[in-house]
Structure formats: C-alpha cells, structure tokens
Coordinates of C-alpha atoms in Angstrom, one line a residue:
Chain A
M27 CA 23.6 -42.3 -105.3
R28 CA 24.5 -41.0 -101.7
I29 CA 22.4 -43.4 -98.5
Q30 CA 22.6 -41.7 -95.4
V31 CA 20.9 -42.8 -92.7
E32 CA 20.8 -40.2 -89.6
H33 CA 19.1 -41.2 -86.2
L34 CA 17.0 -43.6 -87.7
S35 CA 14.5 -45.6 -84.6
W36 CA 11.2 -46.9 -85.9
G37 CA 9.2 -48.9 -83.4
V38 CA 5.6 -50.4 -83.1
P39 CA 3.4 -48.3 -80.2
G40 CA 5.5 -50.7 -76.5
K41 CA 8.2 -51.7 -78.8
T42 CA 11.8 -49.5 -80.2
I43 CA 12.8 -52.3 -83.3
V44 CA 15.5 -49.9 -84.5
N45 CA 17.4 -48.0 -81.9
G46 CA 18.7 -44.8 -83.4
V47 CA 21.3 -46.0 -86.2
D48 CA 23.2 -43.9 -88.3
L49 CA 24.4 -45.3 -91.6
V50 CA 26.2 -44.3 -95.0
V51 CA 26.4 -46.0 -98.1
G52 CA 28.4 -44.6 -101.2
D53 CA 27.4 -43.8 -104.6
G54 CA 26.8 -47.9 -106.4
E55 CA 28.2 -49.5 -103.3
T56 CA 26.6 -53.0 -102.2
V57 CA 26.7 -53.0 -98.2
G58 CA 25.6 -56.0 -96.7
L59 CA 23.3 -56.3 -93.6
I60 CA 23.8 -58.5 -91.0
G61 CA 22.1 -59.2 -87.7
P62 CA 20.7 -62.7 -86.1
N63 CA 16.9 -62.7 -86.2
G64 CA 14.6 -59.6 -84.6
S65 CA 17.9 -57.8 -84.8
G66 CA 16.2 -54.6 -87.1
K67 CA 17.8 -55.5 -90.2
S68 CA 13.7 -55.9 -91.9
S69 CA 12.8 -52.3 -90.7
L70 CA 16.0 -50.6 -91.0
L71 CA 15.1 -51.6 -94.7
R72 CA 11.7 -51.1 -95.0
C73 CA 12.3 -47.3 -93.8
I74 CA 15.1 -46.8 -95.8
A75 CA 13.1 -48.1 -98.5
G76 CA 10.4 -44.8 -98.0
L77 CA 8.1 -48.1 -96.5
R78 CA 8.0 -47.0 -92.8
T79 CA 7.8 -43.7 -92.0
P80 CA 10.6 -43.6 -88.3
T81 CA 9.7 -42.1 -85.0
G82 CA 13.3 -40.2 -85.6
G83 CA 15.6 -39.1 -87.6
V84 CA 15.8 -39.4 -91.6
V85 CA 17.2 -41.2 -94.9
R86 CA 18.3 -39.1 -97.3
Y87 CA 19.6 -40.6 -101.0
D88 CA 22.1 -37.5 -102.6
G89 CA 21.1 -35.6 -99.2
A90 CA 17.2 -35.3 -100.2
D91 CA 15.1 -36.4 -97.4
I92 CA 12.6 -39.5 -98.6
A93 CA 9.9 -38.1 -96.6
S94 CA 9.1 -35.0 -99.1
W95 CA 9.4 -37.5 -102.3
S96 CA 6.2 -38.6 -103.3
A97 CA 5.8 -42.3 -103.6
R98 CA 6.2 -42.5 -107.6
E99 CA 9.2 -40.3 -106.9
K100 CA 10.8 -43.0 -104.3
A101 CA 10.4 -45.4 -106.9
R102 CA 12.0 -44.1 -109.6
Q103 CA 15.4 -43.5 -106.7
L104 CA 14.7 -47.0 -105.3
A105 CA 13.6 -50.7 -106.5
F106 CA 13.0 -53.0 -102.8
V107 CA 12.8 -56.5 -102.3
E108 CA 10.5 -58.1 -100.0
Q109 CA 11.8 -60.7 -98.3
T110 CA 8.7 -63.6 -99.3
A111 CA 6.2 -60.9 -102.0
D112 CA 3.4 -64.2 -103.2
T113 CA 0.3 -63.8 -104.7
D114 CA -3.0 -65.8 -105.6
S115 CA -2.7 -63.8 -108.5
D116 CA -2.9 -65.0 -111.9
L117 CA -0.1 -63.3 -113.5
R118 CA 2.6 -64.2 -115.7
V119 CA 6.8 -63.8 -115.1
S120 CA 6.6 -60.9 -117.8
E121 CA 3.4 -59.2 -116.2
V122 CA 4.7 -59.0 -112.7
V123 CA 7.9 -57.8 -114.3
M124 CA 6.5 -55.3 -116.1
L125 CA 4.4 -54.0 -112.2
G126 CA 8.1 -53.0 -111.9
R127 CA 7.1 -50.0 -115.1
T128 CA 4.5 -48.1 -113.2
A129 CA 6.5 -45.1 -111.2
H130 CA 7.1 -44.8 -115.5
R131 CA 4.6 -44.5 -117.0
S132 CA 1.0 -42.0 -117.3
R133 CA -2.2 -43.9 -115.3
W134 CA -3.4 -43.4 -119.1
R135 CA -1.5 -45.2 -121.1
G136 CA -0.5 -49.4 -120.7
P137 CA 3.1 -50.2 -121.7
D138 CA 4.8 -48.9 -124.9
A139 CA 8.0 -50.2 -126.9
A140 CA 10.7 -49.1 -124.5
D141 CA 8.4 -50.1 -121.7
H142 CA 8.7 -54.2 -123.4
E143 CA 13.0 -53.5 -124.3
V144 CA 13.8 -52.6 -120.6
V145 CA 11.7 -56.2 -119.0
A146 CA 13.1 -57.9 -122.4
A147 CA 16.5 -56.8 -120.9
A148 CA 15.4 -57.5 -117.5
L149 CA 14.3 -60.9 -117.5
D150 CA 17.7 -61.8 -119.5
R151 CA 19.7 -60.9 -116.8
L152 CA 18.0 -63.0 -114.9
G153 CA 17.5 -66.0 -116.8
L154 CA 14.2 -65.8 -116.9
T155 CA 13.3 -65.0 -120.4
A156 CA 12.5 -69.3 -121.3
L157 CA 9.5 -68.7 -118.5
A158 CA 8.5 -65.3 -119.3
D159 CA 4.6 -66.4 -120.4
R160 CA 4.4 -69.0 -117.2
P161 CA 2.4 -68.0 -114.5
W162 CA 3.9 -67.6 -111.4
K163 CA 1.4 -69.9 -109.5
Q164 CA 4.3 -72.3 -111.5
L165 CA 7.3 -71.3 -110.4
S166 CA 9.7 -72.5 -108.1
G167 CA 10.5 -70.4 -104.9
G168 CA 14.1 -69.5 -106.9
E169 CA 12.3 -68.4 -109.6
R170 CA 9.8 -65.9 -108.1
Q171 CA 12.6 -65.0 -105.7
R172 CA 14.1 -63.8 -109.6
T173 CA 11.3 -62.1 -111.1
H174 CA 11.0 -59.9 -108.1
L175 CA 14.8 -58.8 -109.0
A176 CA 13.6 -58.7 -112.4
R177 CA 11.0 -56.7 -111.8
A178 CA 13.3 -54.2 -109.0
L179 CA 15.6 -54.0 -112.5
A180 CA 13.0 -52.8 -114.5
Q181 CA 12.2 -49.5 -112.4
R182 CA 15.9 -48.0 -113.5
T183 CA 16.4 -47.0 -110.5
S184 CA 19.8 -45.7 -109.1
A185 CA 19.3 -48.1 -105.7
L186 CA 18.5 -51.1 -104.7
L187 CA 17.5 -52.6 -101.4
L188 CA 17.3 -56.4 -101.0
D189 CA 15.2 -58.3 -98.0
E190 CA 17.2 -61.3 -97.8
P191 CA 17.6 -62.4 -101.1
T192 CA 19.3 -65.6 -101.9
N193 CA 17.3 -66.7 -99.6
H194 CA 15.3 -69.9 -101.7
L195 CA 18.3 -69.6 -103.9
D196 CA 20.2 -72.5 -104.4
V197 CA 24.1 -72.0 -104.5
R198 CA 24.8 -71.5 -108.1
H199 CA 21.6 -68.7 -107.8
Q200 CA 23.1 -67.2 -104.5
L201 CA 26.5 -66.8 -106.0
E202 CA 24.2 -65.3 -109.9
L203 CA 22.6 -63.3 -108.0
M204 CA 25.0 -62.3 -105.6
E205 CA 27.1 -60.9 -108.2
L206 CA 25.0 -59.2 -109.6
A207 CA 24.2 -57.4 -106.2
S208 CA 28.3 -56.2 -106.2
S209 CA 29.0 -56.1 -109.8
T210 CA 26.1 -53.2 -110.9
P211 CA 27.0 -49.2 -110.9
Q212 CA 23.6 -49.0 -108.4
T213 CA 23.9 -48.9 -104.9
V214 CA 22.6 -51.7 -103.0
V215 CA 21.8 -52.6 -99.2
V216 CA 21.5 -56.1 -98.8
A217 CA 20.1 -57.8 -95.6
L218 CA 21.6 -61.4 -95.5
H219 CA 22.0 -64.0 -93.4
D220 CA 25.4 -66.2 -95.3
L221 CA 27.5 -64.9 -93.9
A222 CA 29.9 -66.2 -95.4
L223 CA 28.1 -65.2 -98.7
A224 CA 28.0 -62.0 -96.8
A225 CA 31.8 -61.1 -95.9
R226 CA 32.2 -62.8 -100.0
Y227 CA 30.0 -59.7 -102.4
C228 CA 30.0 -57.0 -100.2
D229 CA 32.2 -54.2 -100.1
R230 CA 31.1 -53.8 -96.1
L231 CA 29.3 -55.4 -93.7
V232 CA 26.8 -53.7 -90.9
L233 CA 26.2 -56.3 -88.0
M234 CA 23.3 -54.4 -86.5
H235 CA 22.2 -56.3 -82.4
G236 CA 19.4 -55.1 -80.9
G237 CA 17.9 -52.9 -83.1
T238 CA 21.6 -50.9 -83.3
V239 CA 24.9 -51.1 -85.3
V240 CA 27.2 -52.7 -83.2
A241 CA 29.5 -52.7 -85.7
D242 CA 30.4 -51.2 -89.9
G243 CA 33.3 -52.5 -91.8
P244 CA 35.7 -54.4 -93.8
A245 CA 34.2 -58.1 -93.7
A246 CA 37.3 -59.0 -92.0
D247 CA 37.1 -56.7 -88.8
V248 CA 32.9 -57.6 -88.8
L249 CA 33.3 -60.9 -89.1
T250 CA 35.3 -61.9 -85.5
A251 CA 34.5 -64.5 -83.3
P252 CA 34.1 -61.9 -80.1
L253 CA 31.0 -60.2 -82.2
L254 CA 29.8 -63.1 -83.5
R255 CA 30.0 -65.0 -79.6
A256 CA 27.9 -61.1 -78.5
V257 CA 25.7 -60.5 -81.2
F258 CA 24.6 -64.7 -82.6
D259 CA 25.4 -66.8 -79.9
V260 CA 27.7 -68.7 -80.8
E261 CA 32.5 -70.0 -81.0
A262 CA 32.9 -68.4 -84.1
E263 CA 35.6 -69.7 -85.7
I264 CA 37.1 -67.7 -88.7
G265 CA 39.3 -68.5 -91.3
R266 CA 39.9 -68.8 -95.4
D267 CA 38.4 -71.5 -97.4
S268 CA 41.1 -73.2 -99.9
L269 CA 39.1 -70.8 -102.8
G270 CA 41.4 -67.6 -100.2
H271 CA 37.4 -67.0 -99.5
L272 CA 36.3 -65.7 -95.5
A273 CA 34.5 -69.0 -94.7
V274 CA 32.8 -69.0 -91.0
G275 CA 33.2 -72.0 -89.0
Y276 CA 30.6 -72.6 -86.6
R277 CA 31.3 -75.0 -83.2
E278 CA 28.6 -77.0 -81.3
P279 CA 26.5 -74.9 -79.2
V280 CA 27.1 -74.9 -75.6
R281 CA 23.8 -75.2 -73.0
Chain B
M10 CA 31.3 -60.1 -114.0
A11 CA 30.3 -61.2 -116.9
E12 CA 26.8 -61.0 -117.7
S13 CA 26.7 -64.2 -119.0
A14 CA 26.8 -66.3 -115.8
L15 CA 22.9 -65.3 -114.7
L16 CA 21.9 -66.5 -118.6
D17 CA 20.9 -70.0 -118.3
P18 CA 21.8 -71.6 -121.8
V19 CA 18.1 -73.2 -123.0
A20 CA 17.3 -69.1 -122.6
L21 CA 17.2 -68.1 -126.1
E22 CA 14.2 -69.3 -126.9
A23 CA 11.5 -67.0 -128.5
P24 CA 8.6 -66.5 -126.5
P25 CA 5.1 -67.3 -127.6
P26 CA 3.2 -64.8 -129.3
R27 CA 1.6 -62.1 -127.9
R28 CA -2.7 -61.8 -126.7
R29 CA -3.0 -59.0 -128.6
G30 CA -4.9 -60.4 -131.4
R31 CA -6.8 -62.3 -128.7
N32 CA -7.7 -59.8 -127.1
A33 CA -8.9 -57.5 -129.9
L34 CA -11.3 -60.5 -130.9
V35 CA -12.6 -60.5 -127.4
V36 CA -13.5 -57.5 -126.9
T37 CA -15.3 -57.0 -130.5
V38 CA -17.3 -60.7 -129.9
S39 CA -18.2 -59.6 -125.9
L40 CA -19.9 -55.7 -127.3
V41 CA -21.5 -57.3 -130.4
V42 CA -22.5 -60.6 -127.4
L43 CA -24.1 -57.1 -126.0
V44 CA -25.4 -54.8 -128.0
V45 CA -27.4 -58.2 -129.1
S46 CA -28.6 -58.6 -126.1
L47 CA -29.8 -55.6 -125.1
V48 CA -32.0 -56.4 -128.8
V49 CA -32.9 -59.5 -127.9
A50 CA -34.2 -59.0 -124.4
V51 CA -36.1 -55.8 -125.5
R52 CA -38.9 -58.3 -127.2
I53 CA -38.2 -61.1 -124.4
G54 CA -41.5 -60.8 -122.1
V55 CA -44.0 -57.8 -124.2
G56 CA -45.2 -59.7 -127.1
A57 CA -45.0 -58.1 -129.9
T58 CA -43.4 -58.7 -132.8
W59 CA -40.3 -57.8 -134.1
A60 CA -41.9 -55.1 -136.9
E61 CA -43.7 -53.4 -134.0
I62 CA -40.4 -53.1 -132.3
G63 CA -38.4 -51.6 -134.8
R64 CA -41.6 -49.2 -135.6
A65 CA -41.4 -48.5 -131.5
A66 CA -37.9 -47.4 -132.4
G67 CA -38.4 -46.1 -136.0
A68 CA -41.0 -43.4 -134.7
R69 CA -38.5 -42.6 -131.8
L70 CA -35.8 -42.2 -134.5
G71 CA -38.5 -39.9 -136.4
L72 CA -38.2 -42.7 -140.0
P73 CA -41.6 -42.4 -141.7
V74 CA -43.2 -45.2 -139.8
V75 CA -45.9 -45.9 -138.2
P76 CA -46.3 -45.2 -135.5
L77 CA -47.1 -48.2 -132.7
P78 CA -50.7 -48.2 -130.4
R79 CA -50.2 -45.3 -127.6
L80 CA -49.9 -48.5 -125.4
L81 CA -47.3 -50.7 -126.9
D82 CA -45.2 -48.0 -127.7
S83 CA -45.1 -46.9 -124.4
L84 CA -44.7 -50.5 -122.9
I85 CA -41.6 -51.2 -124.7
W86 CA -40.4 -47.8 -124.5
N87 CA -41.1 -47.2 -121.2
L88 CA -41.3 -50.1 -119.1
R89 CA -39.4 -52.7 -121.1
L90 CA -36.5 -50.5 -122.7
P91 CA -35.2 -48.9 -119.9
R92 CA -35.0 -52.4 -117.8
V93 CA -33.3 -53.1 -119.8
L94 CA -30.9 -50.8 -120.1
L95 CA -31.1 -50.7 -116.0
A96 CA -29.9 -54.0 -115.9
A97 CA -26.7 -54.0 -118.6
L98 CA -25.7 -50.9 -116.0
V99 CA -26.2 -52.3 -113.2
G100 CA -24.5 -55.7 -114.0
A101 CA -21.9 -53.4 -116.0
A102 CA -21.3 -51.4 -112.2
L103 CA -21.5 -54.8 -110.2
A104 CA -18.8 -56.6 -111.9
V105 CA -16.6 -53.4 -112.8
C106 CA -17.1 -53.3 -108.7
G107 CA -15.9 -56.2 -107.6
A108 CA -13.3 -56.7 -110.0
A109 CA -11.6 -53.8 -108.0
L110 CA -12.7 -54.9 -104.5
Q111 CA -10.9 -58.6 -104.8
S112 CA -8.0 -56.7 -105.9
V113 CA -7.3 -53.9 -103.5
T114 CA -8.9 -57.0 -100.4
R115 CA -6.0 -59.0 -102.2
N116 CA -9.3 -61.8 -101.5
S117 CA -11.2 -63.6 -105.0
L118 CA -14.0 -64.2 -103.1
A119 CA -14.9 -60.2 -102.3
D120 CA -18.3 -58.6 -103.5
P121 CA -19.8 -55.5 -102.9
Y122 CA -23.0 -58.2 -101.5
L123 CA -20.3 -60.3 -99.7
L124 CA -18.4 -57.4 -98.0
G125 CA -22.2 -56.4 -96.5
V126 CA -22.4 -53.1 -98.8
S127 CA -24.4 -54.1 -100.6
S128 CA -27.0 -54.5 -97.1
G129 CA -25.7 -50.9 -95.7
A130 CA -26.7 -49.3 -99.2
S131 CA -30.8 -51.1 -98.8
T132 CA -30.7 -49.7 -95.3
G133 CA -30.0 -45.5 -96.4
A134 CA -32.3 -46.2 -99.5
V135 CA -35.0 -48.0 -96.6
V136 CA -34.4 -45.4 -94.4
V137 CA -35.2 -42.4 -97.0
V138 CA -38.2 -44.5 -98.3
V139 CA -39.6 -45.1 -95.0
L140 CA -39.0 -41.1 -94.3
G141 CA -41.8 -40.4 -96.8
F142 CA -39.2 -39.4 -100.1
A143 CA -39.6 -42.4 -102.7
G144 CA -40.7 -40.3 -105.3
S145 CA -37.2 -38.6 -105.5
Q146 CA -34.9 -41.1 -107.0
L147 CA -31.9 -39.4 -106.0
G148 CA -32.9 -39.1 -102.2
V149 CA -33.0 -42.7 -102.5
T150 CA -30.1 -43.5 -103.9
G151 CA -28.1 -40.2 -101.5
G152 CA -29.9 -42.9 -98.6
A153 CA -28.8 -45.8 -100.6
L154 CA -24.9 -44.2 -100.6
A155 CA -25.0 -43.0 -96.9
G156 CA -25.6 -46.7 -96.6
A157 CA -23.8 -47.9 -98.2
L158 CA -20.0 -46.1 -96.9
A159 CA -21.4 -46.9 -93.6
A160 CA -21.8 -50.0 -93.9
F161 CA -18.0 -50.0 -95.7
G162 CA -16.7 -47.8 -92.9
L163 CA -17.3 -50.5 -90.6
L164 CA -15.9 -53.3 -92.2
M165 CA -12.7 -50.9 -92.0
L166 CA -12.9 -50.5 -88.5
L167 CA -13.6 -53.9 -87.7
L168 CA -10.9 -54.3 -89.8
R169 CA -8.3 -52.2 -88.8
R170 CA -6.1 -54.4 -86.7
T171 CA -6.2 -57.8 -88.8
G172 CA -5.4 -56.1 -91.4
L173 CA -7.2 -56.7 -95.4
D174 CA -5.1 -60.1 -96.6
S175 CA -6.8 -62.7 -95.2
M176 CA -10.2 -64.4 -95.0
R177 CA -11.4 -62.7 -92.4
I178 CA -12.6 -59.4 -94.6
V179 CA -15.4 -61.9 -96.2
L180 CA -16.3 -62.9 -92.8
T181 CA -16.4 -59.5 -91.1
G182 CA -18.6 -58.3 -94.5
V183 CA -20.4 -61.2 -93.7
V184 CA -21.5 -59.6 -90.2
V185 CA -21.2 -56.0 -91.1
G186 CA -24.3 -57.7 -93.6
Q187 CA -26.4 -59.5 -91.5
L188 CA -26.8 -56.2 -88.9
F189 CA -27.1 -53.6 -91.4
A190 CA -30.0 -56.7 -93.2
A191 CA -31.2 -56.1 -89.4
L192 CA -31.3 -52.7 -89.4
T193 CA -33.7 -52.9 -92.4
S194 CA -36.0 -55.7 -91.1
L195 CA -36.5 -53.8 -87.9
I196 CA -36.7 -50.2 -89.5
L197 CA -39.3 -51.6 -92.2
L198 CA -41.2 -53.3 -89.6
S199 CA -41.4 -50.6 -87.3
S200 CA -42.5 -47.8 -90.0
G201 CA -43.8 -49.6 -92.8
D202 CA -47.7 -50.6 -93.8
A203 CA -48.7 -54.3 -95.3
D204 CA -48.2 -53.1 -98.8
S205 CA -45.4 -50.7 -98.0
I206 CA -43.3 -53.8 -97.2
R207 CA -44.3 -56.3 -99.8
A208 CA -43.3 -53.8 -102.1
L209 CA -39.9 -52.6 -100.3
T210 CA -38.7 -56.8 -99.7
H211 CA -39.5 -57.4 -103.4
W212 CA -37.4 -54.6 -104.1
L213 CA -34.7 -55.7 -101.5
L214 CA -34.1 -59.0 -103.0
G215 CA -32.8 -57.3 -106.2
S216 CA -35.5 -56.1 -109.2
L217 CA -35.5 -54.7 -112.0
A218 CA -39.2 -54.6 -112.6
S219 CA -40.0 -51.1 -111.5
A220 CA -37.0 -48.8 -113.3
R221 CA -37.5 -46.0 -115.6
W222 CA -35.4 -43.9 -117.6
T223 CA -34.9 -41.6 -114.4
S224 CA -32.1 -45.0 -112.7
V225 CA -31.3 -45.7 -116.4
V226 CA -29.8 -41.3 -116.5
V227 CA -27.8 -41.2 -113.1
C228 CA -26.7 -44.9 -113.2
A229 CA -25.0 -44.0 -116.9
V230 CA -23.2 -41.6 -115.9
V231 CA -22.5 -42.7 -112.6
L232 CA -20.8 -45.5 -114.0
A233 CA -19.2 -43.7 -116.7
A234 CA -17.5 -41.6 -114.2
G235 CA -16.5 -44.1 -111.6
L236 CA -15.5 -46.7 -114.5
L237 CA -13.1 -44.1 -115.6
V238 CA -11.6 -43.5 -112.3
V239 CA -11.4 -47.2 -111.7
W240 CA -10.0 -48.1 -114.6
L241 CA -7.1 -45.3 -113.8
C242 CA -6.4 -47.4 -111.3
S243 CA -5.4 -50.5 -113.3
S244 CA -2.3 -50.5 -113.1
A245 CA -2.6 -49.7 -108.5
L246 CA -5.2 -52.4 -108.9
D247 CA -2.3 -54.4 -110.6
G248 CA 0.2 -53.6 -108.1
F249 CA -1.6 -54.3 -105.3
A250 CA -1.3 -58.5 -106.2
F251 CA 2.0 -58.3 -103.8
G252 CA 0.7 -56.9 -100.8
A253 CA 1.0 -53.3 -99.5
D254 CA 4.9 -53.0 -99.4
T255 CA 5.6 -54.1 -102.4
A256 CA 3.2 -52.2 -104.3
S257 CA 4.4 -49.0 -102.5
S258 CA 7.7 -49.8 -103.7
L259 CA 6.5 -49.5 -107.1
G260 CA 5.7 -46.4 -106.9
I261 CA 1.8 -46.3 -106.1
D262 CA 0.0 -44.5 -103.2
V263 CA -1.5 -46.9 -101.4
R264 CA -3.3 -45.3 -99.3
T265 CA -4.1 -42.1 -101.5
T266 CA -5.4 -45.5 -104.0
R267 CA -7.4 -47.6 -101.7
A268 CA -9.2 -44.9 -100.6
V269 CA -10.7 -43.4 -103.6
L270 CA -10.7 -47.1 -104.7
L271 CA -13.5 -48.0 -101.6
V272 CA -15.4 -44.8 -102.6
T273 CA -15.5 -44.8 -105.5
T274 CA -17.0 -48.3 -106.0
S275 CA -18.7 -47.8 -102.6
V276 CA -20.7 -45.4 -104.9
L277 CA -20.9 -47.8 -108.0
T278 CA -22.7 -49.6 -105.1
A279 CA -25.1 -47.6 -103.9
V280 CA -26.6 -46.4 -107.4
A281 CA -27.3 -50.0 -108.4
V282 CA -28.6 -50.9 -104.9
A283 CA -30.9 -47.5 -104.8
A284 CA -31.9 -48.7 -108.4
V285 CA -32.7 -52.3 -108.1
G286 CA -32.4 -53.3 -105.3
A287 CA -29.2 -55.8 -104.0
V288 CA -28.5 -57.6 -106.6
G289 CA -25.2 -60.6 -105.1
F290 CA -22.7 -62.2 -107.1
V291 CA -22.4 -60.6 -109.9
G292 CA -19.4 -59.4 -108.9
L293 CA -17.8 -62.5 -108.1
I294 CA -18.8 -64.5 -111.1
V295 CA -18.0 -62.0 -113.5
P296 CA -14.3 -61.8 -112.7
H297 CA -13.6 -64.9 -112.6
G298 CA -14.9 -65.8 -115.8
V299 CA -12.9 -62.8 -117.5
R300 CA -10.0 -63.6 -115.8
F301 CA -10.1 -67.3 -117.7
L302 CA -10.6 -65.5 -121.2
V303 CA -8.5 -62.4 -121.1
G304 CA -6.0 -63.2 -117.2
P305 CA -5.5 -60.7 -114.2
L306 CA -4.2 -56.8 -116.1
H307 CA -6.7 -54.9 -114.8
R308 CA -6.8 -52.4 -118.0
R309 CA -8.5 -55.4 -120.2
L310 CA -10.3 -57.0 -117.3
L311 CA -12.2 -53.8 -116.0
P312 CA -13.7 -53.0 -119.2
L313 CA -14.1 -57.1 -120.4
S314 CA -16.2 -57.5 -116.5
A315 CA -18.1 -54.5 -117.3
V316 CA -19.1 -55.5 -120.3
V317 CA -19.1 -58.9 -120.0
G318 CA -21.6 -58.5 -116.3
A319 CA -24.1 -56.4 -117.9
V320 CA -24.5 -59.1 -120.5
F321 CA -25.3 -61.3 -117.4
L322 CA -27.9 -59.5 -116.0
V323 CA -29.4 -58.6 -118.7
W324 CA -30.1 -62.4 -120.0
T325 CA -30.4 -63.2 -115.7
D326 CA -33.1 -60.6 -115.2
A327 CA -34.9 -62.3 -119.3
L328 CA -34.8 -65.1 -117.4
T329 CA -36.9 -64.2 -114.4
R330 CA -39.2 -63.4 -116.8
V331 CA -40.1 -65.8 -118.4
V332 CA -39.0 -69.0 -116.4
F333 CA -41.6 -68.9 -113.6
A334 CA -43.9 -66.5 -116.0
P335 CA -46.4 -64.5 -115.6
L336 CA -44.9 -64.9 -111.6
E337 CA -41.8 -62.4 -112.0
V338 CA -39.1 -63.9 -109.0
P339 CA -36.2 -60.7 -108.4
V340 CA -33.1 -60.9 -110.4
G341 CA -31.9 -61.3 -107.2
V342 CA -32.8 -64.4 -106.3
F343 CA -31.0 -65.7 -109.7
T344 CA -27.5 -64.6 -109.0
A345 CA -27.7 -65.9 -105.3
L346 CA -28.9 -69.9 -107.4
L347 CA -25.4 -68.8 -109.6
G348 CA -23.5 -67.7 -107.1
V349 CA -23.7 -69.8 -104.2
P350 CA -22.0 -72.3 -106.6
L351 CA -19.0 -70.6 -107.4
F352 CA -18.5 -69.2 -104.8
L353 CA -18.4 -72.5 -103.0
L354 CA -16.0 -73.3 -106.1
V355 CA -13.5 -71.1 -105.3
L356 CA -13.1 -71.1 -101.9
R357 CA -11.9 -74.9 -102.4
R358 CA -9.6 -74.4 -104.9
R359 CA -8.5 -71.8 -102.3
G360 CA -8.1 -75.0 -100.4
E361 CA -10.5 -73.4 -97.3
L362 CA -13.3 -75.9 -97.8

C-alpha cells in the first residue's frame, strides 16, 4: 500500500503543528519519522492514521483519500499503535489482541474460530503466547507495548503506523520489534527517538522540525552533523560501530 | 528476519482452558435465581400462602382452580406482581446503564445517579406532574426523558474542554445533580400542596409502591430495545478501554457510538425514573460485581448485568417491605446504604482516597 501525504497541515486554534508536509511512502517501505519533541511527528502520524482531520491537504492510500473512508474501512487498511494507551480495565492479553478484530466482524456475532487463529498467530509473532491469559494490570510496560503491537497485527492491515513503539522496551525487544517492522511486507511509518535504531532498520528517514519536513532520504543523508545541529541543537559525530551500523555520538552541550 | 527470533523459548506453554463453560453456568444460574426471586418476592409481605399464589396464577392462566377472593386476587395481581416485575426491569435497566457509562466515560464510578442524569429526569417528571399530567404515564416518562437529556447535555457542555477521561466527570456529575435537585425542590415547594409534596418526595427517593401494569409494559418495551442497542455496541464498549484514539483506530466511529450510547442510557434512565423515582447506585454496584464473575468484555457483561441488576432490585425492594414493616422505606434509601460503601471501596482501589 502506497501512502501519499500532500501539503498536509494540522493544528489547534492559534497554533499550527504540522505545516504543509509532503511525503510519499512506497508499498512495503519502512519509513522512520525523527525529530525533536514537539516537531509534529505524533500529530503527523495521527493525521496519516485518519485520527485527526487535517486543516489542509490530503492523505491518500493507493490514491484513495482517507477522508472518504469510514472508521471501519480505515481499521481494515491501517493499524495504529499509540505511544501510551493504558486502561483501568481488567482485560487479558488475548482479549486486547482480539480488539484488533473489531472491524472484521459484524455487530451481531462474537469472535469466531478464524478470529481466534489470527489472534493466536499475532500473539505468537510477538512472543506473548505464554502471557495470553494475563490481566493487563500485571503486565510490564514492554509487555503492554508488545500487546498493542500484536493487536495491530491482528487487524491484518497493509499499513502499520507506530508512535515511538520502542519506548518501554529493553534492548532485545527493541531490536526484535524493529526487525519485525522492517521485515513485514506491510508499509510502515514509525516515529522514533533513537536515531541509531532508526538508521539501522528504516529504509528511509524523514526528519521533522517545527512541523515541516527538513530532510527526507537514506539514513546517511539525513543523519549529518550540520542537520542534527540545526534541528536537535546538538554537536554530533556520525560514524560506524564495529558491526558496520551507523552510530551517532554526541558532545557535551555548550551553554 | 527469522520469525522465531521473536519467540521466547517459554512461549510454548499451553494456555489455560477457555472460560466458555463457566460463562454458560453463570448465565444459567443467574436466570434460575431471577425466576425464583420473582416468584418468592411476590409472596413477601402479601400474607398469602403458596397455595393461594398458585390459585391466583392458575385462574389467570385459565386452569380449573378455585379463584381467589377478589380483594386478595387484586392485591397479588394488580399491586404485588407489577411491583416485583417493575423492580426487576428497573434494576436491569440501571445496571446496563452503569456498565455502558463506565466504559464510555472510562470511569469506574460512572452511574446514571452519580452523573446527575437521574436528578434531571426527576426534575422533568416533577414538572409534568405539577403541570397536572400526573395521570399519564407517557407524559411523566416524556418529562423525565427531557430532563435526563437536559442533564446529560449540561454535563457534556461542562466537560467539553476537559474530555471524559478523568475524575472531573464524577465531580461535574455531582454538581449537575445538585443543580437539578435544587430545581426539583424549588418547583415542588412553590406549587404543590402538602399531600402531593409528601407523595412526590417519597417517589423521588425511589419507591416501587405505586407500580402499575402500564409502567411495567413501558419499561419492558424500552428495556428490551435499549438493551439490544447497547449490546450491539459491545465491541465498541470494549474498544473504549484504551481511549478515543485507539478505539477509533480499531474501526469504531467514536463520536456516533458515544452519542448513541449516551442517548440510549438517558432514555433507559428516564423510563426507570418515571416509573419508580431516582434509585441510585444500582448501576455502580452491579457491573462491578458482574465483572468479577465474567470479566470485562461487554458481550457477556451487559446481559448478565441486566439479570443480576434485576435480582438485586427485586430483593432490595423485598427488604424495604419487610425490615421496617409496616413502615415502608423507599428502595432508593436501601440501594444508597449499600452503594456508598462500595463507592468508597472503588475509590480506595483507584488510590484516590
């Protein structure tokens, strides 16, 4: 599924948060959204997910304007994982993942065998099978994040939108999750803070600053000392680690 | 990537057996308890023997039994039976409203009474009665509905900036409830005579003493329709657990579903209030108990809350007839006595007390 963002703007009264963004994500591509806090990554992602109505511009999926889709249609085409989605409810892991099947069944019937199969596969993919019956409250932050991702996979969509999915994860689970994001045939847009992780797993990086895209391209072109200085206000050195992956080192900020 | 990289070695442990069998058992048991409760409650406080109850029912069903004396027959048929059935219907309606509101507002303390909707319905009903339409059940129900919707509208208006996801909703609900309670008192005191004030006050506290067949029929029809509408929103109610954005990304039309549910619960509350006054806390107590039995998924939670709510109010009402006999305490007083400790317990568990 090819995602096209054309001249997209969004904001709250008195403040423009996303300002005229143009972006194309090819079918099956994994694109990393990077940028400092408040640069508009989350808002852009929410517009792409159809959760916010843009004040200007359009978002197209394979040419179709997302504004013309019903909530149900959207949920069948794209899955979205929020940064922190918590609940007071006593839902179990498998029940949360089953929420991903909501748009795939009629109001009149409950989950059927096929739904249970999809859920089992998603749990398996995220290594959550053993936790299937564990209540939400007993999960660690990382387990909750993986449960949400399993739920998103259970939606069986062709696009996957992730807002800082590695936040609560330990190193191993960060690597596994990003491995999954880059290897899945789905089109993936993922907002990330960890630049090295973004560089390693994304086909392309999109650097945002003040609601606009300031760089878009392969990691080596986007993660440059001048750009990082301009956008993040840090003195960085870009190199390779001993495994050959792009690495970013930072100097002490000068006051 | 090899998919196995995502598998923990421990992941192959078999999950525990599904709870399907247990759910069927819970439903069967609760339905049996409901039927038994209805039958037993008809007899409590009537002073008729089982044989006489049987004869009353038999005569109505056209069986060859000796009919009861007219007075006793009328007592059972026109006073007691509608009262018990109405208790069941109102209990079911309030419990379903509580379960739905707790999910929509993401607040485990939501209940039509605590959110001020019942108070709004009371005001609306009192206005209609004071205007002189006391005899018309539909008129009173209509007034209650207008009042309930007004209270809900005001609540949403006051909450429009802060959203639905906080303790603020209960506090705002209490404020709205107080406003409408004050309006009700004002209307009562400025227009009624002493007798009608006493009768209305008794009804406002929640009393089933004046239950008649018309209210039973109205309540039964509205409850059936309302329960169906809410039940069809089960997946949406489950999806609301993680907030509006996640719900929306699951394919739930959040705005429409919320509006449908808020209007439906207002209608259910209004009909319940028009029939028996403002009975509080049923919507708080019952869903919490039922979640404990069958978990939080609404496909199971809603129907079972209806049944348990029915049983709960039938027995609470039976208690009101017996405990201080011959004096009859309004049933709303009893549900409040039971509900307040539970409210505090829920608060404490949430760590807000």
